[in-house]
Amino acid sequence: MSKYIFITGGVVSSVGKGISVASIGKILKSRGISVSAQKLDPYLNVDPGTMSPYQHGEVFVTQDGAETDLDLGHYERFIGIELTQASNVTSGQVYSSVIAHERQGDFLGGTIQVVPHVTNEIKRRIREVAEISGADLMIVEVGGTVGDIEGQPFLEAIRQMKKDEGRDNVLYIHVTFLPHIAATNELKTKPTQHSVNELRRIGIQPDVILCRSDKEISEGIKDKISLFCDVDKEAVISLVTSETIYEVPLLLEDAGLGELIVNRLGLRAERSNLEEWRDIVARLKAPKELVTIGLVGKYVELQDAYYSVREALCHAALAHNREVKIEWLDSEQLDGLADEKLGQVQGIIVPGGFGYRGIEGMIKAAKFAREREIPYLGLCLGMQTMVIEFGRHVFHTDRVNSTEFDASSTYPVIDLLPEQHGIEQKGGTMRLGTYPCHLMAGTIAARAYGREVVYERHRHRYEFNNKFRQPLKEAGLIPSGLSPDGKLVEVVELQGHSWMLACQFHPEFKSRPDSPHPLFVGFIGAAKETLIEGAQTSLPLN
Ligand code: GLN
């Protein structure tokens, strides 16, 4: 039987609840406890797949093809597990299934209510992950902040879980924020007191309070929170903003949280072993030479949109004992400045995206990389823009395009698959999740992976158009990765270029700090050799 930790947030959003869940998972797994994690998102969308990155940041894709919250990316990267669709529950999913049951007559005669019908469905979905994973411990994060209207049924459901599962099998952790008042140089606890009061009003008494703040928390502050919120002082834990997110598990472990959870829940645990992780964090924090990568996309002012790409670059750089410096280049602003801006980077990465806006700038970036021999890594849309650019070069016309951007293109080098034609519904209708890919021996791709068959996660609707495979190949665009039946081009690379490769899948979702992704490692390896005149590539040692 699984035990449960429920994590709620108070005061403000974006205080690092997702990182806290991931870190708690990491410290408990390091004690030999099997852990699974789940995110409950109170919004009404069925999944974030149709949401703009401006609203939601990155959409993280699980191996079974679910479009999920980016917090699942933190859970996978920190805990080292692979999650499934069931690990991201939204109000949209819960209400859809309750209403579908009602229409089928499953509750015949009953009035359908938030309590118990909606809360039962939420609890069923929480237990489902516990059962499928067989984990000793389930860590469940409730999205949003206590007090949000949509969050109420979720809080009610997790409140009931304590009674259902046994009082010793459930632990509530509340993550709050302590604002710092500069004028008096003090941290304030009042918002935390209010949010704990709000939790209590619902019937949840937190067992642990994680206090996020930008300044060190004094003993006096801890005493105050302990007194007003009725939480043992040892369970008031400070979460001071750290230099790298990967340090958070170490901060929490060193503050005694691992021990406290194990004792409170009566978990059978080994001694904590975070040595490898400590080494990674020490290496991350040590001053290193820089490698400068230009990331060309249209959401660059909102870096959360490329969360996994940013992390994968950081992991790969560390494998080369470098620190990655990302130049966030807005693809809509590259006009006329492409040479100047791209001339300052050692490698160019074009990540995924949808829609025409910003595409021409991405195509310029691919052209720059091809002509100047700059290492290039294209991810999904970044492969499509590389193919379009090469097509324009080979066929000498700008009429080369993807039908996503120009439906009447004369050279539709990227197009819908026949089975995708006629799909009208937007949500969940893409090619999603893990597919195998066979690599051609002797290519950059095969060398980077050191394997013949790889499994990678997809999220796209358009594909390389096979009508153009032969002419483009003859001109030097090598289809170095194919689907097992040979019908889908999954990886392309440019013959004669030192490192210009793009893939139809999203390798960034599988990179971890302790196992960087081979394509990113290959890319950074090539980029670090690129010399930029006059550029500062080393960090001042202080
Ligand atoms: N818009 C492109 C497609 O749907 C690429 C998607 C992506 O980059 N994830 O095929």
PDB file of N, CA and C in Angstrom, residues 65 211 350 418:
ATOM      1  N   GLY A  65       2.747   9.716 -24.511  1.00  0.00           N
ATOM      2  CA  GLY A  65       2.121  10.680 -25.410  1.00  0.00           C
ATOM      3  C   GLY A  65       1.132  11.638 -24.778  1.00  0.00           C
ATOM      4  N   CYS A 211       9.269  27.209   3.611  1.00  0.00           N
ATOM      5  CA  CYS A 211       9.205  28.669   3.484  1.00  0.00           C
ATOM      6  C   CYS A 211      10.190  29.139   2.437  1.00  0.00           C
ATOM      7  N   VAL A 350      17.275  25.644 -32.708  1.00  0.00           N
ATOM      8  CA  VAL A 350      15.920  26.097 -33.039  1.00  0.00           C
ATOM      9  C   VAL A 350      14.953  25.066 -32.459  1.00  0.00           C
ATOM     10  N   PRO A 418      -1.063  11.702 -44.992  1.00  0.00           N
ATOM     11  CA  PRO A 418      -2.425  11.518 -45.500  1.00  0.00           C
ATOM     12  C   PRO A 418      -3.436  11.294 -44.364  1.00  0.00           C
TER      13      PRO A 418
END
